[in-house]
PDB file of C-alpha atoms in Angstrom:
ATOM      1  CA  MET N   1     123.000 126.412 105.557  1.00 92.00           C
ATOM      2  CA  LEU N   2     121.874 122.887 105.028  1.00 98.00           C
ATOM      3  CA  PHE N   3     120.876 121.455 101.828  1.00 98.00           C
ATOM      4  CA  ASP N   4     118.364 118.192 101.683  1.00 98.00           C
ATOM      5  CA  ILE N   5     119.601 116.509  98.549  1.00 98.00           C
ATOM      6  CA  HIS N   6     116.555 113.613  98.255  1.00 98.00           C
ATOM      7  CA  THR N   7     112.955 114.532  99.845  1.00 98.00           C
ATOM      8  CA  HIS N   8     109.779 113.047  99.136  1.00 98.00           C
ATOM      9  CA  LEU N   9     108.066 116.053  99.812  1.00 98.00           C
ATOM     10  CA  ASN N  10     105.488 114.965  97.113  1.00 98.00           C
ATOM     11  CA  ALA N  11     104.051 112.120  99.392  1.00 98.00           C
ATOM     12  CA  GLU N  12     100.957 111.613 100.750  1.00 97.00           C
ATOM     13  CA  GLN N  13     102.535 111.737 104.259  1.00 97.00           C
ATOM     14  CA  PHE N  14     102.903 115.567 103.954  1.00 98.00           C
ATOM     15  CA  GLU N  15      99.441 116.615 102.383  1.00 96.00           C
ATOM     16  CA  GLU N  16      98.312 117.781 105.795  1.00 97.00           C
ATOM     17  CA  ASP N  17     100.774 120.078 106.839  1.00 97.00           C
ATOM     18  CA  LEU N  18     103.783 120.589 104.253  1.00 98.00           C
ATOM     19  CA  ASP N  19     103.682 124.194 104.764  1.00 97.00           C
ATOM     20  CA  GLU N  20     104.816 123.821 108.567  1.00 98.00           C
ATOM     21  CA  VAL N  21     107.164 121.142 107.319  1.00 98.00           C
ATOM     22  CA  ILE N  22     108.987 123.402 105.039  1.00 97.00           C
ATOM     23  CA  GLU N  23     108.766 126.214 107.643  1.00 97.00           C
ATOM     24  CA  ARG N  24     110.706 123.776 110.253  1.00 98.00           C
ATOM     25  CA  ALA N  25     113.485 122.959 107.841  1.00 98.00           C
ATOM     26  CA  ARG N  26     113.646 126.716 107.296  1.00 97.00           C
ATOM     27  CA  GLU N  27     114.260 127.068 110.973  1.00 97.00           C
ATOM     28  CA  ALA N  28     116.750 124.156 111.218  1.00 97.00           C
ATOM     29  CA  GLY N  29     118.568 125.702 108.644  1.00 97.00           C
ATOM     30  CA  VAL N  30     117.838 123.973 105.566  1.00 98.00           C
ATOM     31  CA  SER N  31     118.259 126.451 103.100  1.00 96.00           C
ATOM     32  CA  SER N  32     117.404 123.867  99.465  1.00 98.00           C
ATOM     33  CA  MET N  33     115.939 121.039  99.073  1.00 98.00           C
ATOM     34  CA  VAL N  34     115.638 118.201  96.392  1.00 98.00           C
ATOM     35  CA  VAL N  35     111.965 116.840  95.767  1.00 98.00           C
ATOM     36  CA  VAL N  36     112.580 113.232  93.410  1.00 98.00           C
ATOM     37  CA  GLY N  37     109.410 111.993  91.706  1.00 98.00           C
ATOM     38  CA  PHE N  38     109.491 108.786  90.702  1.00 98.00           C
ATOM     39  CA  ASP N  39     106.619 107.813  89.058  1.00 97.00           C
ATOM     40  CA  ARG N  40     103.977 109.423  87.124  1.00 97.00           C
ATOM     41  CA  PRO N  41     101.761 110.987  90.174  1.00 97.00           C
ATOM     42  CA  THR N  42     104.968 111.898  92.076  1.00 98.00           C
ATOM     43  CA  ILE N  43     106.572 113.338  89.081  1.00 98.00           C
ATOM     44  CA  ARG N  44     103.449 115.802  88.404  1.00 98.00           C
ATOM     45  CA  LYS N  45     103.750 116.936  92.198  1.00 98.00           C
ATOM     46  CA  THR N  46     107.733 117.460  91.825  1.00 98.00           C
ATOM     47  CA  MET N  47     106.866 119.809  89.162  1.00 98.00           C
ATOM     48  CA  GLU N  48     103.916 121.702  90.961  1.00 98.00           C
ATOM     49  CA  LEU N  49     106.423 122.020  94.060  1.00 98.00           C
ATOM     50  CA  ILE N  50     109.445 123.316  92.533  1.00 98.00           C
ATOM     51  CA  GLU N  51     106.857 126.197  90.909  1.00 98.00           C
ATOM     52  CA  ARG N  52     105.329 126.887  94.478  1.00 97.00           C
ATOM     53  CA  TYR N  53     108.646 127.142  96.359  1.00 97.00           C
ATOM     54  CA  ASP N  54     111.977 129.056  95.699  1.00 96.00           C
ATOM     55  CA  HIS N  55     114.467 127.265  97.434  1.00 97.00           C
ATOM     56  CA  LEU N  56     113.093 123.635  95.854  1.00 98.00           C
ATOM     57  CA  TYR N  57     114.545 121.880  93.080  1.00 98.00           C
ATOM     58  CA  GLY N  58     113.548 118.600  91.254  1.00 98.00           C
ATOM     59  CA  CYS N  59     114.826 115.483  90.450  1.00 98.00           C
ATOM     60  CA  ILE N  60     112.678 113.146  88.171  1.00 98.00           C
ATOM     61  CA  GLY N  61     112.953 109.768  86.918  1.00 98.00           C
ATOM     62  CA  TRP N  62     111.420 106.346  87.172  1.00 98.00           C
ATOM     63  CA  HIS N  63     112.084 103.814  90.318  1.00 97.00           C
ATOM     64  CA  PRO N  64     113.302 100.325  89.634  1.00 98.00           C
ATOM     65  CA  VAL N  65     110.617  98.549  91.571  1.00 97.00           C
ATOM     66  CA  ASP N  66     108.026 100.131  89.327  1.00 97.00           C
ATOM     67  CA  ALA N  67     110.333  99.499  85.958  1.00 97.00           C
ATOM     68  CA  VAL N  68     107.988  97.301  84.735  1.00 97.00           C
ATOM     69  CA  ASP N  69     105.487 100.098  84.242  1.00 96.00           C
ATOM     70  CA  MET N  70     107.357 102.672  82.588  1.00 96.00           C
ATOM     71  CA  ARG N  71     106.439 103.305  78.714  1.00 96.00           C
ATOM     72  CA  GLU N  72     108.056 104.499  76.206  1.00 94.00           C
ATOM     73  CA  GLU N  73     106.209 107.702  76.414  1.00 97.00           C
ATOM     74  CA  ASP N  74     106.981 108.110  80.067  1.00 97.00           C
ATOM     75  CA  LEU N  75     110.484 108.590  79.326  1.00 97.00           C
ATOM     76  CA  ALA N  76     109.770 110.908  76.316  1.00 98.00           C
ATOM     77  CA  TRP N  77     107.641 112.809  79.408  1.00 98.00           C
ATOM     78  CA  ILE N  78     110.604 113.009  81.748  1.00 98.00           C
ATOM     79  CA  GLU N  79     112.862 114.347  78.959  1.00 98.00           C
ATOM     80  CA  GLN N  80     110.667 116.797  78.220  1.00 98.00           C
ATOM     81  CA  LEU N  81     109.910 118.332  81.666  1.00 98.00           C
ATOM     82  CA  SER N  82     113.839 117.778  82.451  1.00 98.00           C
ATOM     83  CA  ARG N  83     114.227 120.833  80.352  1.00 95.00           C
ATOM     84  CA  HIS N  84     112.949 122.747  83.165  1.00 97.00           C
ATOM     85  CA  PRO N  85     115.385 125.103  84.845  1.00 96.00           C
ATOM     86  CA  LYS N  86     115.028 123.548  88.240  1.00 98.00           C
ATOM     87  CA  ILE N  87     114.952 119.969  87.485  1.00 98.00           C
ATOM     88  CA  VAL N  88     118.609 119.120  88.468  1.00 98.00           C
ATOM     89  CA  ALA N  89     118.967 115.541  88.013  1.00 98.00           C
ATOM     90  CA  ILE N  90     117.455 112.517  86.816  1.00 98.00           C
ATOM     91  CA  GLY N  91     116.151 109.600  89.185  1.00 98.00           C
ATOM     92  CA  GLU N  92     115.989 108.135  91.327  1.00 98.00           C
ATOM     93  CA  THR N  93     116.814 105.313  89.057  1.00 98.00           C
ATOM     94  CA  GLY N  94     118.754 102.400  89.603  1.00 98.00           C
ATOM     95  CA  LEU N  95     118.145  98.252  90.586  1.00 98.00           C
ATOM     96  CA  ASP N  96     116.521  97.262  93.682  1.00 97.00           C
ATOM     97  CA  TYR N  97     116.779  93.354  93.720  1.00 97.00           C
ATOM     98  CA  HIS N  98     114.562  93.346  97.533  1.00 96.00           C
ATOM     99  CA  TRP N  99     111.227  93.695  95.900  1.00 93.00           C
ATOM    100  CA  ASP N 100     110.433  91.610  92.865  1.00 85.00           C
ATOM    101  CA  LYS N 101     107.698  93.443  91.202  1.00 95.00           C
ATOM    102  CA  SER N 102     109.797  94.330  88.119  1.00 97.00           C
ATOM    103  CA  PRO N 103     112.310  90.962  86.865  1.00 97.00           C
ATOM    104  CA  LYS N 104     115.785  92.419  86.788  1.00 97.00           C
ATOM    105  CA  ASP N 105     116.654  92.531  83.296  1.00 98.00           C
ATOM    106  CA  VAL N 106     113.521  94.858  83.007  1.00 98.00           C
ATOM    107  CA  GLN N 107     115.170  96.958  85.916  1.00 98.00           C
ATOM    108  CA  LYS N 108     118.514  96.788  83.725  1.00 98.00           C
ATOM    109  CA  ALA N 109     117.016  97.827  80.602  1.00 98.00           C
ATOM    110  CA  VAL N 110     115.237 101.006  82.136  1.00 98.00           C
ATOM    111  CA  PHE N 111     118.445 101.788  84.175  1.00 98.00           C
ATOM    112  CA  ARG N 112     120.401 101.923  81.106  1.00 98.00           C
ATOM    113  CA  GLU N 113     117.718 104.003  79.182  1.00 98.00           C
ATOM    114  CA  GLN N 114     117.413 106.719  82.103  1.00 98.00           C
ATOM    115  CA  ILE N 115     121.373 106.696  81.953  1.00 98.00           C
ATOM    116  CA  ARG N 116     121.726 107.752  78.305  1.00 98.00           C
ATOM    117  CA  LEU N 117     118.749 110.246  78.772  1.00 98.00           C
ATOM    118  CA  ALA N 118     120.728 112.048  81.727  1.00 98.00           C
ATOM    119  CA  LYS N 119     123.775 111.948  79.433  1.00 98.00           C
ATOM    120  CA  LYS N 120     121.925 113.544  76.819  1.00 98.00           C
ATOM    121  CA  LEU N 121     120.359 116.295  79.159  1.00 97.00           C
ATOM    122  CA  SER N 122     123.871 116.804  80.905  1.00 97.00           C
ATOM    123  CA  LEU N 123     122.129 116.258  84.446  1.00 98.00           C
ATOM    124  CA  PRO N 124     123.552 114.085  87.239  1.00 98.00           C
ATOM    125  CA  ILE N 125     122.046 110.800  87.947  1.00 98.00           C
ATOM    126  CA  MET N 126     120.449 110.008  91.284  1.00 98.00           C
ATOM    127  CA  ILE N 127     120.945 106.559  91.856  1.00 98.00           C
ATOM    128  CA  HIS N 128     118.797 104.175  93.912  1.00 98.00           C
ATOM    129  CA  ASN N 129     120.449 100.772  94.786  1.00 98.00           C
ATOM    130  CA  ARG N 130     118.936  97.597  97.473  1.00 97.00           C
ATOM    131  CA  GLU N 131     120.804  94.783  97.597  1.00 96.00           C
ATOM    132  CA  ALA N 132     122.100  95.267  93.674  1.00 97.00           C
ATOM    133  CA  THR N 133     125.790  96.862  94.455  1.00 97.00           C
ATOM    134  CA  GLU N 134     127.612  95.030  92.098  1.00 97.00           C
ATOM    135  CA  ASP N 135     124.723  95.273  88.694  1.00 98.00           C
ATOM    136  CA  VAL N 136     124.581  98.869  89.752  1.00 98.00           C
ATOM    137  CA  ILE N 137     128.676  99.146  89.449  1.00 98.00           C
ATOM    138  CA  GLN N 138     128.711  97.052  86.589  1.00 98.00           C
ATOM    139  CA  ILE N 139     126.012  99.034  84.426  1.00 98.00           C
ATOM    140  CA  LEU N 140     127.344 102.627  85.467  1.00 98.00           C
ATOM    141  CA  LYS N 141     130.812 101.642  84.027  1.00 98.00           C
ATOM    142  CA  GLU N 142     129.510  99.931  80.962  1.00 98.00           C
ATOM    143  CA  GLU N 143     126.899 103.195  80.147  1.00 98.00           C
ATOM    144  CA  HIS N 144     130.287 105.501  81.106  1.00 98.00           C
ATOM    145  CA  ALA N 145     128.083 107.482  83.541  1.00 98.00           C
ATOM    146  CA  GLU N 146     130.733 109.101  84.684  1.00 98.00           C
ATOM    147  CA  GLU N 147     130.541 111.224  81.878  1.00 97.00           C
ATOM    148  CA  THR N 148     127.809 113.101  83.846  1.00 97.00           C
ATOM    149  CA  GLY N 149     128.342 111.402  87.261  1.00 98.00           C
ATOM    150  CA  GLY N 150     125.605 111.950  89.859  1.00 98.00           C
ATOM    151  CA  ILE N 151     124.675 110.643  93.491  1.00 98.00           C
ATOM    152  CA  MET N 152     124.674 107.362  95.045  1.00 98.00           C
ATOM    153  CA  HIS N 153     121.624 108.005  97.087  1.00 98.00           C
ATOM    154  CA  CYS N 154     121.347 106.899 100.790  1.00 97.00           C
ATOM    155  CA  PHE N 155     124.821 105.142 100.257  1.00 98.00           C
ATOM    156  CA  SER N 156     124.443 101.842 102.224  1.00 95.00           C
ATOM    157  CA  GLY N 157     127.866 100.146 100.953  1.00 96.00           C
ATOM    158  CA  SER N 158     131.225  99.570 102.111  1.00 97.00           C
ATOM    159  CA  PRO N 159     133.976 102.466 102.165  1.00 98.00           C
ATOM    160  CA  GLU N 160     135.653 100.421  99.666  1.00 98.00           C
ATOM    161  CA  ILE N 161     132.424 100.796  96.992  1.00 98.00           C
ATOM    162  CA  ALA N 162     132.305 104.352  98.005  1.00 98.00           C
ATOM    163  CA  LYS N 163     135.858 104.621  96.722  1.00 97.00           C
ATOM    164  CA  GLU N 164     134.966 102.977  93.895  1.00 98.00           C
ATOM    165  CA  CYS N 165     131.958 105.305  92.919  1.00 98.00           C
ATOM    166  CA  ILE N 166     133.733 108.332  93.639  1.00 98.00           C
ATOM    167  CA  LYS N 167     136.267 107.347  90.638  1.00 98.00           C
ATOM    168  CA  MET N 168     133.347 107.322  88.499  1.00 98.00           C
ATOM    169  CA  ASN N 169     132.450 110.947  89.642  1.00 98.00           C
ATOM    170  CA  PHE N 170     129.897 109.996  92.211  1.00 98.00           C
ATOM    171  CA  PHE N 171     129.047 111.679  95.119  1.00 98.00           C
ATOM    172  CA  ILE N 172     128.318 109.527  98.438  1.00 98.00           C
ATOM    173  CA  SER N 173     125.048 110.905 100.141  1.00 98.00           C
ATOM    174  CA  LEU N 174     124.383 109.677 103.518  1.00 98.00           C
ATOM    175  CA  GLY N 175     121.205 109.716 105.645  1.00 98.00           C
ATOM    176  CA  GLY N 176     119.843 109.161 108.706  1.00 98.00           C
ATOM    177  CA  PRO N 177     121.296 105.753 109.045  1.00 97.00           C
ATOM    178  CA  VAL N 178     124.530 107.184 110.066  1.00 98.00           C
ATOM    179  CA  THR N 179     122.862 108.074 112.895  1.00 98.00           C
ATOM    180  CA  PHE N 180     121.743 104.662 114.342  1.00 97.00           C
ATOM    181  CA  LYS N 181     123.812 102.813 116.988  1.00 94.00           C
ATOM    182  CA  ASN N 182     123.662 100.162 114.652  1.00 94.00           C
ATOM    183  CA  GLY N 183     124.823 102.004 111.827  1.00 94.00           C
ATOM    184  CA  LYS N 184     128.645 101.208 111.985  1.00 96.00           C
ATOM    185  CA  GLN N 185     128.746 100.814 108.502  1.00 97.00           C
ATOM    186  CA  ALA N 186     127.379 104.194 107.332  1.00 98.00           C
ATOM    187  CA  LYS N 187     129.824 105.618 110.368  1.00 98.00           C
ATOM    188  CA  GLU N 188     132.812 104.247 108.458  1.00 98.00           C
ATOM    189  CA  VAL N 189     131.800 105.592 105.012  1.00 98.00           C
ATOM    190  CA  ALA N 190     131.497 108.984 106.510  1.00 98.00           C
ATOM    191  CA  LYS N 191     134.805 108.864 108.408  1.00 98.00           C
ATOM    192  CA  GLU N 192     136.584 107.312 105.019  1.00 98.00           C
ATOM    193  CA  VAL N 193     134.733 109.459 102.488  1.00 98.00           C
ATOM    194  CA  PRO N 194     136.854 113.257 101.714  1.00 98.00           C
ATOM    195  CA  LEU N 195     134.511 115.488 102.703  1.00 98.00           C
ATOM    196  CA  ALA N 196     134.500 116.750  98.896  1.00 98.00           C
ATOM    197  CA  TYR N 197     132.381 114.021  97.766  1.00 98.00           C
ATOM    198  CA  LEU N 198     129.816 114.107 100.836  1.00 98.00           C
ATOM    199  CA  LEU N 199     126.079 114.864 100.492  1.00 98.00           C
ATOM    200  CA  LEU N 200     123.683 114.959 102.996  1.00 98.00           C
ATOM    201  CA  GLU N 201     119.923 113.586 102.881  1.00 98.00           C
ATOM    202  CA  THR N 202     116.547 112.742 105.007  1.00 98.00           C
ATOM    203  CA  ASP N 203     114.917 110.764 102.087  1.00 98.00           C
ATOM    204  CA  CYS N 204     112.012 111.790 103.932  1.00 98.00           C
ATOM    205  CA  PRO N 205     109.464 110.462 104.924  1.00 98.00           C
ATOM    206  CA  TYR N 206     111.076 107.763 105.385  1.00 97.00           C
ATOM    207  CA  LEU N 207     114.521 106.781 107.379  1.00 97.00           C
ATOM    208  CA  ALA N 208     114.194 109.011 110.269  1.00 98.00           C
ATOM    209  CA  PRO N 209     117.204 109.537 111.833  1.00 98.00           C
ATOM    210  CA  HIS N 210     117.585 108.930 115.910  1.00 97.00           C
ATOM    211  CA  PRO N 211     116.035 109.858 117.888  1.00 96.00           C
ATOM    212  CA  PHE N 212     113.166 110.197 115.483  1.00 97.00           C
ATOM    213  CA  ARG N 213     113.623 106.805 114.059  1.00 95.00           C
ATOM    214  CA  GLY N 214     110.379 105.004 113.173  1.00 94.00           C
ATOM    215  CA  LYS N 215     108.653 107.933 112.753  1.00 97.00           C
ATOM    216  CA  ARG N 216     107.940 110.077 110.127  1.00 98.00           C
ATOM    217  CA  ASN N 217     111.021 112.204 108.641  1.00 98.00           C
ATOM    218  CA  GLU N 218     111.224 115.651 107.440  1.00 98.00           C
ATOM    219  CA  PRO N 219     113.872 117.880 105.647  1.00 98.00           C
ATOM    220  CA  ALA N 220     114.391 119.501 109.381  1.00 98.00           C
ATOM    221  CA  TYR N 221     115.847 116.194 110.582  1.00 98.00           C
ATOM    222  CA  VAL N 222     118.759 116.379 108.036  1.00 98.00           C
ATOM    223  CA  ARG N 223     120.751 118.356 110.949  1.00 98.00           C
ATOM    224  CA  TYR N 224     121.008 115.344 112.639  1.00 98.00           C
ATOM    225  CA  VAL N 225     122.578 113.650 110.207  1.00 98.00           C
ATOM    226  CA  ALA N 226     124.890 116.930 109.646  1.00 98.00           C
ATOM    227  CA  GLU N 227     125.859 116.879 113.349  1.00 98.00           C
ATOM    228  CA  GLU N 228     126.759 113.099 113.381  1.00 98.00           C
ATOM    229  CA  ILE N 229     129.225 113.339 110.141  1.00 98.00           C
ATOM    230  CA  ALA N 230     130.963 116.227 112.306  1.00 98.00           C
ATOM    231  CA  ARG N 231     130.810 114.238 115.272  1.00 98.00           C
ATOM    232  CA  ILE N 232     132.821 111.749 113.191  1.00 98.00           C
ATOM    233  CA  LYS N 233     134.892 113.872 111.081  1.00 98.00           C
ATOM    234  CA  GLY N 234     136.052 116.351 114.382  1.00 98.00           C
ATOM    235  CA  LEU N 235     134.820 119.198 112.549  1.00 98.00           C
ATOM    236  CA  PRO N 236     132.228 122.172 113.277  1.00 98.00           C
ATOM    237  CA  LEU N 237     128.622 121.367 112.088  1.00 98.00           C
ATOM    238  CA  GLU N 238     128.821 124.613 110.181  1.00 98.00           C
ATOM    239  CA  GLU N 239     131.729 123.517 108.274  1.00 98.00           C
ATOM    240  CA  ILE N 240     130.153 120.204 107.146  1.00 98.00           C
ATOM    241  CA  ALA N 241     126.858 122.295 106.511  1.00 98.00           C
ATOM    242  CA  GLU N 242     128.856 124.549 104.408  1.00 98.00           C
ATOM    243  CA  ILE N 243     130.883 121.971 102.284  1.00 98.00           C
ATOM    244  CA  THR N 244     128.365 119.624 101.529  1.00 98.00           C
ATOM    245  CA  ALA N 245     125.911 122.509 100.575  1.00 98.00           C
ATOM    246  CA  ASN N 246     128.541 123.512  97.922  1.00 98.00           C
ATOM    247  CA  ASN N 247     129.033 120.083  96.853  1.00 98.00           C
ATOM    248  CA  ALA N 248     125.211 120.008  95.915  1.00 98.00           C
ATOM    249  CA  ARG N 249     125.444 123.078  94.217  1.00 98.00           C
ATOM    250  CA  LYS N 250     128.318 121.553  92.137  1.00 97.00           C
ATOM    251  CA  ILE N 251     126.528 118.237  91.029  1.00 98.00           C
ATOM    252  CA  PHE N 252     123.593 119.887  90.435  1.00 98.00           C
ATOM    253  CA  LYS N 253     124.718 123.016  88.938  1.00 96.00           C
ATOM    254  CA  ILE N 254     122.915 125.509  90.862  1.00 96.00           C
ATOM    255  CA  ALA N 255     124.610 128.906  90.924  1.00 81.00           C
ATOM    256  CA  ASP N 256     125.994 130.327  94.264  1.00 62.00           C
ATOM    257  CA  GLY N 257     123.188 132.446  96.248  1.00 48.00           C
ATOM    258  CA  LYS N 258     120.168 130.216  94.595  1.00 46.00           C
ATOM    259  CA  GLY N 259     120.158 127.934  97.425  1.00 46.00           C
TER     260      GLY N 259
END
């Protein structure tokens, strides 16, 4: 059974047909999903969804693009909510140098605060990194993020960077781009990273895999990611599904039989 470790089922794109989307995921063999809340509205929606669906878990934090909007009370609120038994990670947090809404120094400060919170709560960290690899790695090292570890969400770096992240107790999560015909680096990462450190995700409704590229992504499509990794690794789909789901349960501290 597949485990989609990063979804945005709390997004407005799913408001009209969420139950159907979740049913299609079940039919595709997706047994568990993590819903990521990264600002006030999406965090609130995440908490609602994990209460409503047994096989949904939550990850909450503050997105780097919106770091400039975060207040002290927001961090305290996230800490309070994170004590819910179905909140399994802090994030997504990190750095995003593609957009210029939040100054880099503000992003870095908010990133460090969330790493420290994750360590305080003994929860893994869900890392968002866009065009900021050097600074992300430096901050993770300076904050000793290896103490709690986490996930490099929608990893877009090189196999060498992936190996550096693994040394810091981070798993490498691959999504739709590994299926793209021009996704050579993602395919190389899938080939080089040991299965024991791989995770699967959709990041839905974004980054739909081939052959749905450019359309709304949904958790059922994580199967296409698994199929491509199985092809690259030369292993059966069932083995990829089982190992990556076990990896997810390990990093999220979810007991066997609960997803």
